[in-house]
Amino acid sequence: RLDRRQLRHLQEDLHKPPTSVRGGLQDVIEELYLENQILDHFNPTDKRTWKQRYFRRTELYKEGGPVFIYIGGEGQEGARRLASGKLFMTYLAERFRAKMYDLEHRYYGFSHPTPDLSSASLQYLSADQALADLAYFIEYL
């Protein structure tokens, strides 16, 4: 059981900005963009798209292995997340020879679907839109 101090330290560690990764893994974790993420998944007449950032790590992958996707939270994502030995998904990927992806949440980090944060623009910031982003990303993969 973790006390408050340990829990706070763990949370801070997991949410540090991506600066470096352990053991040279920066060479195997790619920063990429899904070029045509849909702005409004629930309005079929709105054809606007935007670039959503994601990270990919494939050097562990073995043909037929699973694919794991880390769903970015309300903050910047980075290569550091997929390299972290503290992330349970990394342990599972090593064990099951999986590909790993980290999808950055819309409106956070470098994933900006609109040019500003006006009320009109923020109508696209919702759990439903974020889940639809994830579904579209899975189809893209």
mmCIF file of C-alpha atoms in Angstrom:
data_model
loop_
_atom_site.group_PDB
_atom_site.id
_atom_site.type_symbol
_atom_site.label_atom_id
_atom_site.label_comp_id
_atom_site.label_asym_id
_atom_site.label_seq_id
_atom_site.Cartn_x
_atom_site.Cartn_y
_atom_site.Cartn_z
ATOM 1 C CA ARG A 1 0.000 0.000 0.000
ATOM 2 C CA LEU A 2 1.316 3.444 -0.961
ATOM 3 C CA ASP A 3 1.229 6.408 1.368
ATOM 4 C CA ARG A 4 0.358 9.890 0.063
ATOM 5 C CA ARG A 5 3.989 10.889 -0.451
ATOM 6 C CA GLN A 6 4.786 7.762 -2.479
ATOM 7 C CA LEU A 7 1.624 8.151 -4.541
ATOM 8 C CA ARG A 8 2.393 11.818 -5.264
ATOM 9 C CA HIS A 9 5.951 10.885 -6.310
ATOM 10 C CA LEU A 10 4.640 8.164 -8.632
ATOM 11 C CA GLN A 11 2.099 10.549 -10.184
ATOM 12 C CA GLU A 12 4.744 13.241 -10.681
ATOM 13 C CA ASP A 13 7.089 10.726 -12.293
ATOM 14 C CA LEU A 14 4.441 9.501 -14.718
ATOM 15 C CA HIS A 15 3.489 13.048 -15.724
ATOM 16 C CA LYS A 16 6.944 14.550 -16.212
ATOM 17 C CA PRO A 17 7.358 16.137 -19.628
ATOM 18 C CA PRO A 18 9.052 13.812 -22.080
ATOM 19 C CA THR A 19 12.724 14.710 -22.015
ATOM 20 C CA SER A 20 14.698 11.512 -22.110
ATOM 21 C CA VAL A 21 14.110 7.802 -22.102
ATOM 22 C CA ARG A 22 15.946 4.924 -20.515
ATOM 23 C CA GLY A 23 18.773 3.076 -22.183
ATOM 24 C CA GLY A 24 18.840 4.524 -25.687
ATOM 25 C CA LEU A 25 15.213 3.698 -26.422
ATOM 26 C CA GLN A 26 14.787 7.112 -28.039
ATOM 27 C CA ASP A 27 16.093 5.464 -31.212
ATOM 28 C CA VAL A 28 13.288 2.881 -31.335
ATOM 29 C CA ILE A 29 10.326 5.011 -30.274
ATOM 30 C CA GLU A 30 8.948 7.042 -33.150
ATOM 31 C CA GLU A 31 7.001 10.300 -32.900
ATOM 32 C CA LEU A 32 4.359 10.335 -35.646
ATOM 33 C CA TYR A 33 1.164 12.139 -36.597
ATOM 34 C CA LEU A 34 -2.161 10.793 -37.781
ATOM 35 C CA GLU A 35 -2.574 13.373 -40.526
ATOM 36 C CA ASN A 36 -6.333 13.172 -40.986
ATOM 37 C CA GLN A 37 -7.974 12.766 -37.577
ATOM 38 C CA ILE A 38 -11.622 13.843 -37.770
ATOM 39 C CA LEU A 39 -12.533 17.061 -35.958
ATOM 40 C CA ASP A 40 -16.201 16.214 -35.318
ATOM 41 C CA HIS A 41 -16.916 12.495 -35.421
ATOM 42 C CA PHE A 42 -20.648 13.068 -34.938
ATOM 43 C CA ASN A 43 -21.362 15.507 -37.760
ATOM 44 C CA PRO A 44 -21.058 13.707 -41.108
ATOM 45 C CA THR A 45 -21.221 16.984 -43.036
ATOM 46 C CA ASP A 46 -18.153 18.405 -41.251
ATOM 47 C CA LYS A 47 -15.121 17.184 -43.221
ATOM 48 C CA ARG A 48 -12.448 19.085 -41.264
ATOM 49 C CA THR A 49 -9.438 17.121 -40.076
ATOM 50 C CA TRP A 50 -6.356 17.781 -37.952
ATOM 51 C CA LYS A 51 -3.012 16.162 -37.017
ATOM 52 C CA GLN A 52 -3.012 14.010 -33.874
ATOM 53 C CA ARG A 53 0.348 13.066 -32.399
ATOM 54 C CA TYR A 54 1.185 9.537 -31.358
ATOM 55 C CA PHE A 55 4.230 7.468 -30.471
ATOM 56 C CA ARG A 56 5.083 3.988 -31.702
ATOM 57 C CA ARG A 57 7.418 1.323 -30.354
ATOM 58 C CA THR A 58 7.753 -1.828 -32.447
ATOM 59 C CA GLU A 59 11.165 -3.374 -31.753
ATOM 60 C CA LEU A 60 9.636 -5.857 -29.282
ATOM 61 C CA TYR A 61 7.012 -7.027 -31.755
ATOM 62 C CA LYS A 62 6.900 -10.580 -33.025
ATOM 63 C CA GLU A 63 4.617 -11.561 -35.939
ATOM 64 C CA GLY A 64 1.151 -12.370 -34.601
ATOM 65 C CA GLY A 65 1.741 -10.544 -31.315
ATOM 66 C CA PRO A 66 -0.777 -8.152 -29.770
ATOM 67 C CA VAL A 67 -0.992 -4.383 -30.122
ATOM 68 C CA PHE A 68 -1.258 -2.237 -26.975
ATOM 69 C CA ILE A 69 -2.476 1.353 -27.010
ATOM 70 C CA TYR A 70 -1.868 3.777 -24.168
ATOM 71 C CA ILE A 71 -4.603 6.397 -24.145
ATOM 72 C CA GLY A 72 -3.069 9.766 -23.371
ATOM 73 C CA GLY A 73 -4.563 11.737 -20.532
ATOM 74 C CA GLU A 74 -4.887 15.440 -19.962
ATOM 75 C CA GLY A 75 -1.276 16.294 -20.650
ATOM 76 C CA GLN A 76 1.571 16.014 -23.107
ATOM 77 C CA GLU A 77 2.594 12.535 -24.204
ATOM 78 C CA GLY A 78 6.091 11.516 -25.191
ATOM 79 C CA ALA A 79 8.554 8.753 -25.959
ATOM 80 C CA ARG A 80 9.304 8.581 -22.261
ATOM 81 C CA ARG A 81 5.956 6.916 -21.568
ATOM 82 C CA LEU A 82 6.590 3.893 -23.828
ATOM 83 C CA ALA A 83 10.129 3.525 -22.502
ATOM 84 C CA SER A 84 9.126 3.617 -18.857
ATOM 85 C CA GLY A 85 9.896 0.469 -16.943
ATOM 86 C CA LYS A 86 7.131 1.550 -14.546
ATOM 87 C CA LEU A 87 4.342 1.259 -17.111
ATOM 88 C CA PHE A 88 2.588 -2.109 -16.803
ATOM 89 C CA MET A 89 1.919 -2.047 -20.539
ATOM 90 C CA THR A 90 5.692 -2.061 -21.175
ATOM 91 C CA TYR A 91 6.084 -5.162 -19.038
ATOM 92 C CA LEU A 92 3.248 -6.851 -20.942
ATOM 93 C CA ALA A 93 4.685 -5.799 -24.312
ATOM 94 C CA GLU A 94 8.053 -7.313 -23.425
ATOM 95 C CA ARG A 95 6.418 -10.512 -22.237
ATOM 96 C CA PHE A 96 3.984 -10.932 -25.148
ATOM 97 C CA ARG A 97 6.143 -9.349 -27.908
ATOM 98 C CA ALA A 98 3.653 -6.558 -28.624
ATOM 99 C CA LYS A 99 3.648 -3.315 -30.563
ATOM 100 C CA MET A 100 2.961 -0.288 -28.387
ATOM 101 C CA TYR A 101 1.300 2.996 -29.233
ATOM 102 C CA ASP A 102 0.681 6.125 -27.165
ATOM 103 C CA LEU A 103 -2.070 8.372 -28.565
ATOM 104 C CA GLU A 104 -2.032 11.982 -27.378
ATOM 105 C CA HIS A 105 -5.412 13.378 -26.265
ATOM 106 C CA ARG A 106 -6.967 16.113 -28.412
ATOM 107 C CA TYR A 107 -6.188 19.649 -27.167
ATOM 108 C CA TYR A 108 -3.151 18.495 -25.135
ATOM 109 C CA GLY A 109 0.554 18.456 -25.906
ATOM 110 C CA PHE A 110 1.042 18.979 -29.642
ATOM 111 C CA SER A 111 -2.401 17.682 -30.678
ATOM 112 C CA HIS A 112 -4.420 20.809 -31.450
ATOM 113 C CA PRO A 113 -7.546 20.212 -33.520
ATOM 114 C CA THR A 114 -8.462 23.912 -33.613
ATOM 115 C CA PRO A 115 -6.332 27.059 -33.882
ATOM 116 C CA ASP A 116 -7.600 28.517 -30.594
ATOM 117 C CA LEU A 117 -9.253 27.643 -27.290
ATOM 118 C CA SER A 118 -12.412 29.696 -27.728
ATOM 119 C CA SER A 119 -15.734 28.360 -26.465
ATOM 120 C CA ALA A 120 -16.707 27.570 -30.055
ATOM 121 C CA SER A 121 -13.519 25.529 -30.520
ATOM 122 C CA LEU A 122 -13.780 23.736 -27.192
ATOM 123 C CA GLN A 123 -17.119 22.206 -28.168
ATOM 124 C CA TYR A 124 -14.943 19.464 -29.716
ATOM 125 C CA LEU A 125 -13.261 18.677 -26.391
ATOM 126 C CA SER A 126 -15.368 15.865 -24.961
ATOM 127 C CA ALA A 127 -15.017 12.285 -23.798
ATOM 128 C CA ASP A 128 -17.173 11.166 -26.733
ATOM 129 C CA GLN A 129 -14.917 12.884 -29.283
ATOM 130 C CA ALA A 130 -11.787 11.497 -27.577
ATOM 131 C CA LEU A 131 -13.167 7.948 -27.635
ATOM 132 C CA ALA A 132 -14.099 8.392 -31.283
ATOM 133 C CA ASP A 133 -10.506 9.577 -31.919
ATOM 134 C CA LEU A 134 -9.314 6.308 -30.406
ATOM 135 C CA ALA A 135 -11.708 4.235 -32.531
ATOM 136 C CA TYR A 136 -10.555 6.043 -35.679
ATOM 137 C CA PHE A 137 -6.911 5.546 -34.677
ATOM 138 C CA ILE A 138 -7.477 1.808 -34.228
ATOM 139 C CA GLU A 139 -9.029 1.622 -37.705
ATOM 140 C CA TYR A 140 -6.033 3.567 -39.049
ATOM 141 C CA LEU A 141 -3.609 1.045 -37.570
#
